[in-house]
XYZ file of C-alpha atoms in Angstrom:
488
model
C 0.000 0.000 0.000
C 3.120 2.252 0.977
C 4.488 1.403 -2.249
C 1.422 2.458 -4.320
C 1.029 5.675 -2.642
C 4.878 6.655 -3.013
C 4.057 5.976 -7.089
C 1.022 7.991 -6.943
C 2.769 11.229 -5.229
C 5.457 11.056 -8.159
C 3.467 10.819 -10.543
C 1.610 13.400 -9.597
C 4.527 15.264 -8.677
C 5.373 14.591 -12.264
C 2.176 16.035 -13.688
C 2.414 19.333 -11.243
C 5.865 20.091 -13.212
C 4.720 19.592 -16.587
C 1.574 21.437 -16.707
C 4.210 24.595 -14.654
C 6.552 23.865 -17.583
C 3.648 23.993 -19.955
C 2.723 27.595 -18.980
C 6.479 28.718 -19.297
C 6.717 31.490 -22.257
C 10.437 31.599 -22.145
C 9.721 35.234 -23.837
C 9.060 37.082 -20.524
C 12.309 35.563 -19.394
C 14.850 37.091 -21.576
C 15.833 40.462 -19.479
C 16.772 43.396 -21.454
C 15.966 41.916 -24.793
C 12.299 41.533 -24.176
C 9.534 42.942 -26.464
C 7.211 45.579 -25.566
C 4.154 43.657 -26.058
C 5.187 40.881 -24.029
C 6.801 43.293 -21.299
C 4.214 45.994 -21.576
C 1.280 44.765 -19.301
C 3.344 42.830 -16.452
C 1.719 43.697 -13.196
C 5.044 43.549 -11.537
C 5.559 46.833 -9.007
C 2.079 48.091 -10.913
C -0.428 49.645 -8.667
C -4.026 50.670 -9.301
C -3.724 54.375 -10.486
C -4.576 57.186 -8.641
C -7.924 58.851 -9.160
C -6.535 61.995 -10.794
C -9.097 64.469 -9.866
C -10.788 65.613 -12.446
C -10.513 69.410 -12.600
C -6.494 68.896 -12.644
C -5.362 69.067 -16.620
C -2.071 67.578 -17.371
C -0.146 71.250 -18.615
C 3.276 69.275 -20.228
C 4.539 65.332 -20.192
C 8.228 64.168 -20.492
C 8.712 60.910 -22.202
C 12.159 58.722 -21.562
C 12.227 55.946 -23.669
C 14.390 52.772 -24.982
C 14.518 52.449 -29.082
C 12.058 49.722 -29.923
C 13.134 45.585 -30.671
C 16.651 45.864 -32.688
C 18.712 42.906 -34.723
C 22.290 41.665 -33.348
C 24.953 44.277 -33.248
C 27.488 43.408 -35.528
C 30.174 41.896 -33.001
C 27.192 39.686 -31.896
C 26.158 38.197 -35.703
C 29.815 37.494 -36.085
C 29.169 35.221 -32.757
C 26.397 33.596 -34.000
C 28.104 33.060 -37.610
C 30.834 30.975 -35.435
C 28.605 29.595 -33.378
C 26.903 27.541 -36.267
C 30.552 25.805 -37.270
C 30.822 25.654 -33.124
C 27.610 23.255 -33.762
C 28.511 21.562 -36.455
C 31.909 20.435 -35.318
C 30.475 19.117 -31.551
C 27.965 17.169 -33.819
C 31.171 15.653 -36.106
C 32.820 15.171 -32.706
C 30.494 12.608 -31.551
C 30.264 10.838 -34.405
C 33.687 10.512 -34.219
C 33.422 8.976 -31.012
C 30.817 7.026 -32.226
C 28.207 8.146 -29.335
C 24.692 8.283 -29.537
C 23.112 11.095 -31.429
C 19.649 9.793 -30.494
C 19.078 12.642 -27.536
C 20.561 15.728 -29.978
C 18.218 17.651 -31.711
C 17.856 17.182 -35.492
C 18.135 21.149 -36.398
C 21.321 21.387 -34.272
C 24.248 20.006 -37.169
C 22.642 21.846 -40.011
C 21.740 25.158 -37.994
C 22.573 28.516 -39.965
C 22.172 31.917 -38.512
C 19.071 33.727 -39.840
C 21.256 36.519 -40.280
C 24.283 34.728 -42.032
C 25.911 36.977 -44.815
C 24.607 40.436 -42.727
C 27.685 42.714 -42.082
C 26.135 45.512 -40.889
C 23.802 45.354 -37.293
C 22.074 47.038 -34.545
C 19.554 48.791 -36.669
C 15.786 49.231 -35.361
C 13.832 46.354 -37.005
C 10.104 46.465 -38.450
C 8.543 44.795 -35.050
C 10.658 48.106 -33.222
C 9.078 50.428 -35.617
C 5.391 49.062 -35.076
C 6.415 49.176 -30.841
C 6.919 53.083 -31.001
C 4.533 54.059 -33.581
C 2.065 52.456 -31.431
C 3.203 54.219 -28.328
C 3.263 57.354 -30.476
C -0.473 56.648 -30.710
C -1.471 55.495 -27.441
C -0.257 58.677 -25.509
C -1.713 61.238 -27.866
C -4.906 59.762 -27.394
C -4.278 58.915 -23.455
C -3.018 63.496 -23.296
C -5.245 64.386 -26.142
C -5.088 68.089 -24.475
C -1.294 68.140 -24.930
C -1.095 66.804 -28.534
C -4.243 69.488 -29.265
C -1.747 72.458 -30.936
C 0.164 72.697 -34.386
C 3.501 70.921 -34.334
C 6.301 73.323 -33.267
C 9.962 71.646 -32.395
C 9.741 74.589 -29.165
C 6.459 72.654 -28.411
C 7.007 69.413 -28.751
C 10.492 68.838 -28.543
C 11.991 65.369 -29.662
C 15.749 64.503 -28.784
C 17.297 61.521 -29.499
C 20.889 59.484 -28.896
C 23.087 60.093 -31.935
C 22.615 56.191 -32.353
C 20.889 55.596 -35.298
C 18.004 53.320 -33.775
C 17.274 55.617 -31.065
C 16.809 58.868 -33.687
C 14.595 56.220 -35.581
C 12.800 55.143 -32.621
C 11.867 58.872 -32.492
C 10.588 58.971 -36.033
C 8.830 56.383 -35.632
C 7.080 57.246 -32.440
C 6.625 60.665 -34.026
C 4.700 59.449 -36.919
C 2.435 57.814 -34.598
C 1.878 60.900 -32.554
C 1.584 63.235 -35.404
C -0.561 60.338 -37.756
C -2.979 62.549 -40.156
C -1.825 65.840 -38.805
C 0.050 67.162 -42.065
C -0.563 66.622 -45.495
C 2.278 64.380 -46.468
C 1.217 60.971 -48.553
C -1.935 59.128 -48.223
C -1.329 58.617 -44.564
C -1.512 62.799 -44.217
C 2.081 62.343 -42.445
C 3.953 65.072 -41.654
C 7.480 66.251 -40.837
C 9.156 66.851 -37.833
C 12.649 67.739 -36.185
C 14.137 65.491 -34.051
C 17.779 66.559 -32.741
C 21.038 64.984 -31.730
C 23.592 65.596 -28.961
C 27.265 64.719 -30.164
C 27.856 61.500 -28.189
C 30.445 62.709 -26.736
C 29.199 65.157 -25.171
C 25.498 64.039 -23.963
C 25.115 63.920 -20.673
C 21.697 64.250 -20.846
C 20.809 60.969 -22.680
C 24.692 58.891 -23.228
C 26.156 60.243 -19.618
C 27.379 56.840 -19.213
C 29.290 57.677 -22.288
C 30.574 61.113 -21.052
C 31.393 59.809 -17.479
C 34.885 58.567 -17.480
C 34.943 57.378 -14.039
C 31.912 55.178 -14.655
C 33.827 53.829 -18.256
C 36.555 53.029 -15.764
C 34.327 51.301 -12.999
C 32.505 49.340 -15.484
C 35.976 47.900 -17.228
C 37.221 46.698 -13.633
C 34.247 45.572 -12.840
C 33.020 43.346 -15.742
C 35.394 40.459 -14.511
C 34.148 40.159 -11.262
C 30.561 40.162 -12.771
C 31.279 37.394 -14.911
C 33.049 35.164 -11.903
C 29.595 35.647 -9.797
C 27.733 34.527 -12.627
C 30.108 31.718 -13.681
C 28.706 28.914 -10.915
C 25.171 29.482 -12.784
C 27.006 28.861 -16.173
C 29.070 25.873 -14.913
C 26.355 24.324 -13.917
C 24.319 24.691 -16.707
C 26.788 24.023 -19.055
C 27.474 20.566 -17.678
C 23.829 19.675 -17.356
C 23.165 20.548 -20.877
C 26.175 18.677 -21.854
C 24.797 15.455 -20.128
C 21.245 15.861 -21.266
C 22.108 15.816 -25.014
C 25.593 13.878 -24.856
C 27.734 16.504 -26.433
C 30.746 18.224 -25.293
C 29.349 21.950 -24.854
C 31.586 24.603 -23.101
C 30.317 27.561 -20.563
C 30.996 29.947 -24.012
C 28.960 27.412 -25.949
C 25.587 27.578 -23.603
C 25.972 31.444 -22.978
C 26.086 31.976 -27.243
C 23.325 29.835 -27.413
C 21.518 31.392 -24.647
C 22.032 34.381 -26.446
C 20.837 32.749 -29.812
C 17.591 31.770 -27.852
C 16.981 35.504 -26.731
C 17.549 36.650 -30.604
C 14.985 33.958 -31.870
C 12.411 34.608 -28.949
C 12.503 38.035 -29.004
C 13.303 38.678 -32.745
C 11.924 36.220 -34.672
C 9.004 34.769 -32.429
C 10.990 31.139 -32.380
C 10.681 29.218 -29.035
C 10.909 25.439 -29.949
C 14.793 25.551 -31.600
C 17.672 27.158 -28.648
C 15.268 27.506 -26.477
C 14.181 24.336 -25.835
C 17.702 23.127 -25.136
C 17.563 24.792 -21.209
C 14.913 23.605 -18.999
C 12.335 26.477 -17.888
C 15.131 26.647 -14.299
C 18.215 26.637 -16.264
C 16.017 29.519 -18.636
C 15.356 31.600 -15.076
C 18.829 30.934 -13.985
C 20.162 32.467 -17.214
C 17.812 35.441 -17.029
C 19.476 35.977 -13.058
C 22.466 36.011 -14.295
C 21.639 39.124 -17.203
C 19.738 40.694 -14.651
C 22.637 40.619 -12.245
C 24.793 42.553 -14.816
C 22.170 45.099 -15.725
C 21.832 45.598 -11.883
C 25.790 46.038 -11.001
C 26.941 47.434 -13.941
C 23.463 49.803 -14.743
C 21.491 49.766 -11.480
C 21.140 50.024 -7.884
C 24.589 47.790 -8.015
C 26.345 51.026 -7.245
C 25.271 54.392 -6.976
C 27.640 55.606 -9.564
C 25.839 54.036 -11.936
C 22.606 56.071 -11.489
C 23.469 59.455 -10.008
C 25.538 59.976 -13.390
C 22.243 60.376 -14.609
C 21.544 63.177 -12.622
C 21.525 65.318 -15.704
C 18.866 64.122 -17.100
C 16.492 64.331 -13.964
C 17.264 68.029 -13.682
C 16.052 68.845 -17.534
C 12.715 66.563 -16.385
C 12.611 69.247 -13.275
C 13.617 71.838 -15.613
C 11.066 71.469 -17.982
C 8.505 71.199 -15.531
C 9.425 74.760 -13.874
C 9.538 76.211 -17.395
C 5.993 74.486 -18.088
C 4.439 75.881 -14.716
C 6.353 79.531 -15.413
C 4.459 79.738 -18.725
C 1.251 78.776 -17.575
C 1.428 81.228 -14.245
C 2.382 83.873 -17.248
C -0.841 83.175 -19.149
C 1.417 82.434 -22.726
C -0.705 82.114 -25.410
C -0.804 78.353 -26.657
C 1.493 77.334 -29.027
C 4.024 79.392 -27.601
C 5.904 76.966 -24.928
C 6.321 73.446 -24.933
C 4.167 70.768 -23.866
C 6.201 67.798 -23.654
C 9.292 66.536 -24.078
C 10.317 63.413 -25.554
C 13.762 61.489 -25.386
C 14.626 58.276 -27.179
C 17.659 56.668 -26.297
C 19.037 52.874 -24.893
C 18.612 50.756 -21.873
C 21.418 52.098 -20.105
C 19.530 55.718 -20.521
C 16.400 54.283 -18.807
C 17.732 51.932 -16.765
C 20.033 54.518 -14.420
C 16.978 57.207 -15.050
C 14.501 54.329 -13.396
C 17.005 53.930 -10.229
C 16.894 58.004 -9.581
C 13.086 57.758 -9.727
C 13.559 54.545 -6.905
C 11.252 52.444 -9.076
C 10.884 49.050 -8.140
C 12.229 49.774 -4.473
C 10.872 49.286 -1.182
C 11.108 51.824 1.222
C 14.078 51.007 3.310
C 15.473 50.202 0.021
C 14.805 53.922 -1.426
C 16.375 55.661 1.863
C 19.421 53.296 0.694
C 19.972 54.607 -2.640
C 19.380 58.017 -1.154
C 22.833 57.587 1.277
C 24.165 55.834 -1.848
C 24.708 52.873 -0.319
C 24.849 49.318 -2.272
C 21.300 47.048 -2.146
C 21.594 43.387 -1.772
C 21.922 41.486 -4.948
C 18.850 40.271 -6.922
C 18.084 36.769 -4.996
C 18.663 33.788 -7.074
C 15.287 31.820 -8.627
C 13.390 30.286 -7.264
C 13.062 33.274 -5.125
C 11.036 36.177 -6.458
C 13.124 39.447 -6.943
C 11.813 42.785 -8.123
C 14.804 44.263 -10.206
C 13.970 42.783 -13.472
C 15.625 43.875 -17.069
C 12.440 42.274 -18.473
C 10.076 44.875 -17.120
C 12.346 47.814 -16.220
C 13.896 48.088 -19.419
C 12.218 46.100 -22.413
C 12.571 46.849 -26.071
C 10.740 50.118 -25.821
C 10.239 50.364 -22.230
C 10.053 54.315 -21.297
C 9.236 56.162 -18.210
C 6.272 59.065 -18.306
C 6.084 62.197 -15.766
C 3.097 64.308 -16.731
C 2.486 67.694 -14.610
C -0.811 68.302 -13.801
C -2.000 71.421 -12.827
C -4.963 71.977 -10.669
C -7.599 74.575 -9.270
C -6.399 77.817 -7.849
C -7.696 77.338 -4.437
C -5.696 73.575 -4.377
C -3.104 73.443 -2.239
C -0.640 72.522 -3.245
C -1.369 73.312 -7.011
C 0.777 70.777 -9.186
C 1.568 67.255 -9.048
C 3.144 64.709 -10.840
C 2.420 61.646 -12.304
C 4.971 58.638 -13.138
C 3.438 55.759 -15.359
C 6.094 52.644 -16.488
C 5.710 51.236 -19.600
C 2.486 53.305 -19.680
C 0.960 52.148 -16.388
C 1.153 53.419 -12.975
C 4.035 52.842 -10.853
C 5.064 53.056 -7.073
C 7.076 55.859 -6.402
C 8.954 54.887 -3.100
C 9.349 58.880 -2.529
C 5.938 59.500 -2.655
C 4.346 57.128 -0.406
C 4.417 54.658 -2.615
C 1.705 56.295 -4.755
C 2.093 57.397 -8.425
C 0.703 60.789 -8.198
C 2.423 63.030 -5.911
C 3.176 67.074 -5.452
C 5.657 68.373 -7.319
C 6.971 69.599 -3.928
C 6.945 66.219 -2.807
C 8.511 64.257 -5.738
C 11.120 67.643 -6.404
C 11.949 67.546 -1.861
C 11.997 63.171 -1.465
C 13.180 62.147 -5.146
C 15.081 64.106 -6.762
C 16.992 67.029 -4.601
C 18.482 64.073 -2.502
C 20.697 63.314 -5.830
C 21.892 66.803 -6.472
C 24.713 66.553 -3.908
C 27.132 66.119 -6.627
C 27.928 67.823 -9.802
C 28.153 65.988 -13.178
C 32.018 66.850 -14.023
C 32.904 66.101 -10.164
C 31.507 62.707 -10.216
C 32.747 61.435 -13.452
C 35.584 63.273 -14.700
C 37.450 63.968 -11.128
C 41.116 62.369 -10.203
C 39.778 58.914 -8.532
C 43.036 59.908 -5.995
C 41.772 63.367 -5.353
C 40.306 63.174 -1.024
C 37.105 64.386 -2.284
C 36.041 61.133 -3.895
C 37.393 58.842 -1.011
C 33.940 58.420 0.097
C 33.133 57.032 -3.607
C 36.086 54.833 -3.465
C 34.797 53.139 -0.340
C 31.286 52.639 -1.587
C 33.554 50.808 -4.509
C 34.894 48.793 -1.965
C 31.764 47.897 -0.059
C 30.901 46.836 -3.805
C 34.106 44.409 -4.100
C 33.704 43.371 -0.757
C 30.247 41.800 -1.544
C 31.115 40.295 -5.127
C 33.512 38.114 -3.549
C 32.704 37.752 0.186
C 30.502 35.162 1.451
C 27.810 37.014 2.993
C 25.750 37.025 -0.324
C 24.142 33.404 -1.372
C 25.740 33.060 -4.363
C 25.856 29.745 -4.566
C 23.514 27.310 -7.332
């Protein structure tokens, strides 16, 4: 009778994990290279909006977005190009050994990369397009008030990363936002200016390009990244290599983890690379992305956000200017009413860290001394800090000002919506409508303790930054030391 009952439990056991593995879309698990429309509606850190009162009018909306769904860059379709002899020659390999090829799947010897003969990469593909066009739409008819008056660049101002997808992102999204407002075509398109930054200079959008004591952090830091992922990839890596009987090495399972993100994400294929990890070994692999967005782009360090401080001031900035104009009675057409920025994940992903998105609140008052958060706990635990939903294909951050009746006090507020929907704001009570005395006093004066040029361009040996030094340490301390669980 024991007996009986022992089969019963695993079998059932059995059944549990394959329906779970049944409702496993390996496309919300691929971190930064996730598609808008998966990433878009995830309920993750989401709250139930706040009832904007109705006589407040939003008066100007700033817009910080990622360039839509893009192809390999061209260092990466050179790694996939190898990667297809790489395959190949493990196939030859066991025949030659003359071991079973029964387990290996039948695609896997004759596998070329969809992009084979491509030299050039990285541009914005026709899925991005459609993913900011579509935005483009959705918030003109979410603000129609804002999007009400003639196009003007001084009104609606459109910047974008010297990048090519990014400034395409932006003409993209601007067709959508400007559809049958001119009188260009059959679609009654029309034109509009969207302006560039030399990289080298944009601290506004590419600071982590300008800041060369982040360049510096991140290139002595990117070894010690890969070491705390590399138990995740040894492990892997030999239980691949067992389940299919071929000799694949920890740079063999992390191309064709990659290959699986670019088929997912890119071309809508699941059942080829994909189906080589388990759905554990596909969370595992999304940890370990997540843990490099989140030491080398996140709350990791605070380095790695307050460098973004730039861009949080022109959000303030054009806020003031928006609520001078308005208290001057300006005729309409004459200021701007939003301002829109397209530019890359590590853009949005420092800009989302200033804001303390997907924090807690003893976590926020962390970031705020600029001290280091725990890392991202390993699956199966849950975690917040998530490249899937924080910085998607697409994924943007909206503030819209609202003002409201004269004899409110106080008179404007702000709004924060993620990927369109509303978000806790740690610095506001966790609600996503706050004051603008509130959100300028609790999220972003605490990060104006340091100037741009003193925090990224200062000597590293100067006094001053000893106190960033140590927070560097604390950092190196904690990649290596055994107080984190690290282990698989």
């Amino acid at each position: 009778m024991a007996t009986k009952k022992t089969v019963w439990i695993t079998l059932l056991c059995i059944f549990v994990v394959s329906q779970a593995d049944q409702g496993f879309d390996v496309r919300h698990h691929l971190s930064t290279v996730t598609r808008y429309s998966v990433s878009k509606d995830v309920t993750q850190n989401l709250i139930e909006g706040s009832n904007v009162p109705s006589e407040c009018t939003p008066i100007h909306l700033n817009l910080v977005a990622r360039h839509g769904t893009r192809s390999p860059t061209k260092k990466r379709l050179r790694e996939l190009e190898n990667l297809a002899g790489r395959l190949k020659e493990l196939v030859r390999d066991a025949e030659a050994r003359k071991l079973s090829l029964d387990k290996v799947p039948g695609w896997l010897g004759k596998w070329k990369s969809p992009w084979e003969g491509k030299v050039k990469g990285g541009e914005l593909i026709r899925q991005g397009e459609d993913e900011l066009y579509q935005l483009g739409i959705r918030v003109r008819e979410r603000f129609p008030s804002l999007f009400e008056d003639d196009y003007h660049p001084d009104v609606y101002t459109i910047r974008a990363t010297q990048i090519p997808r990014a400034s395409a992102s932006a003409v993209a999204f601007g067709m959508g936002l400007f559809k049958e407002k001119g009188n260009l075509g059959p679609g009654r398109n029309r034109a509009f200016a969207v302006t560039s930054e030399n990289r080298a200079s944009d601290t506004k959008l590419r600071f982590f390009e300008c800041c060369q004591n982040y360049k510096s952090y991140r290139k002595a830091k990117e070894p010690a990244v890969d070491k705390l992922k590399e138990p995740v990839l040894n492990k892997i890596t030999a239980s691949v290599a067992k389940r299919y009987g071929l000799s694949f090495t920890k740079k063999d399972v992390s191309s064709l983890w990659f290959l699986c993100k670019q088929e997912a994400s890119l071309l809508n294929v699941t059942n080829q690379s994909c189906e080589l990890f388990t759905p554990s070994e596909v969370a595992l692999l999304e940890w370990t992305d997540d843990l490099e967005v989140f030491l080398l782009k996140g709350y990791g360090n605070s380095l790695n956000y307050k460098m973004g401080v730039p861009l949080l001031e022109d959000v303030l900035n054009s806020m003031e200017e928006a609520i001078k104009a308005r208290e001057e009675k300006l005729p309409p057409g004459s200021y701007e009413k939003a301002r829109l920025r397209f530019a890359h994940a590590e853009t949005i992903v420092p800009f989302s860290c200033l804001l303390g998105l997907f924090l807690h609140g003893s976590e926020f008052e962390k970031i705020q001394k600029e001290q280091p958060l725990e890392l991202p706990p390993q699956p199966p635990k849950t975690r917040d800090f998530r490249g899937s939903t924080m910085a998607p294909f697409a994924g943007n951050n909206i503030l819209v000002l609202y003002s409201c009746p004269v004899d409110s006090s106080p008179k404007y507020f702000v709004q924060v919506l993620h990927n369109e929907h509303p978000i806790a704001l740690p610095g506001c009570d966790g609600k996503d409508f706050c004051s603008l005395e509130d959100f300028k006093a609790k999220v972003v004066t605490p990060h104006l303790k340091h100037a741009f040029d003193n925090l990224c361009n200062a000597n590293r040996d100067d006094p001053k930054q000893k106190p960033a030094s140590s927070k560097l340490s604390i950092l190196f301390g904690w990649l290596f030391g055994s107080s984190q669980d690290t282990e698989l």
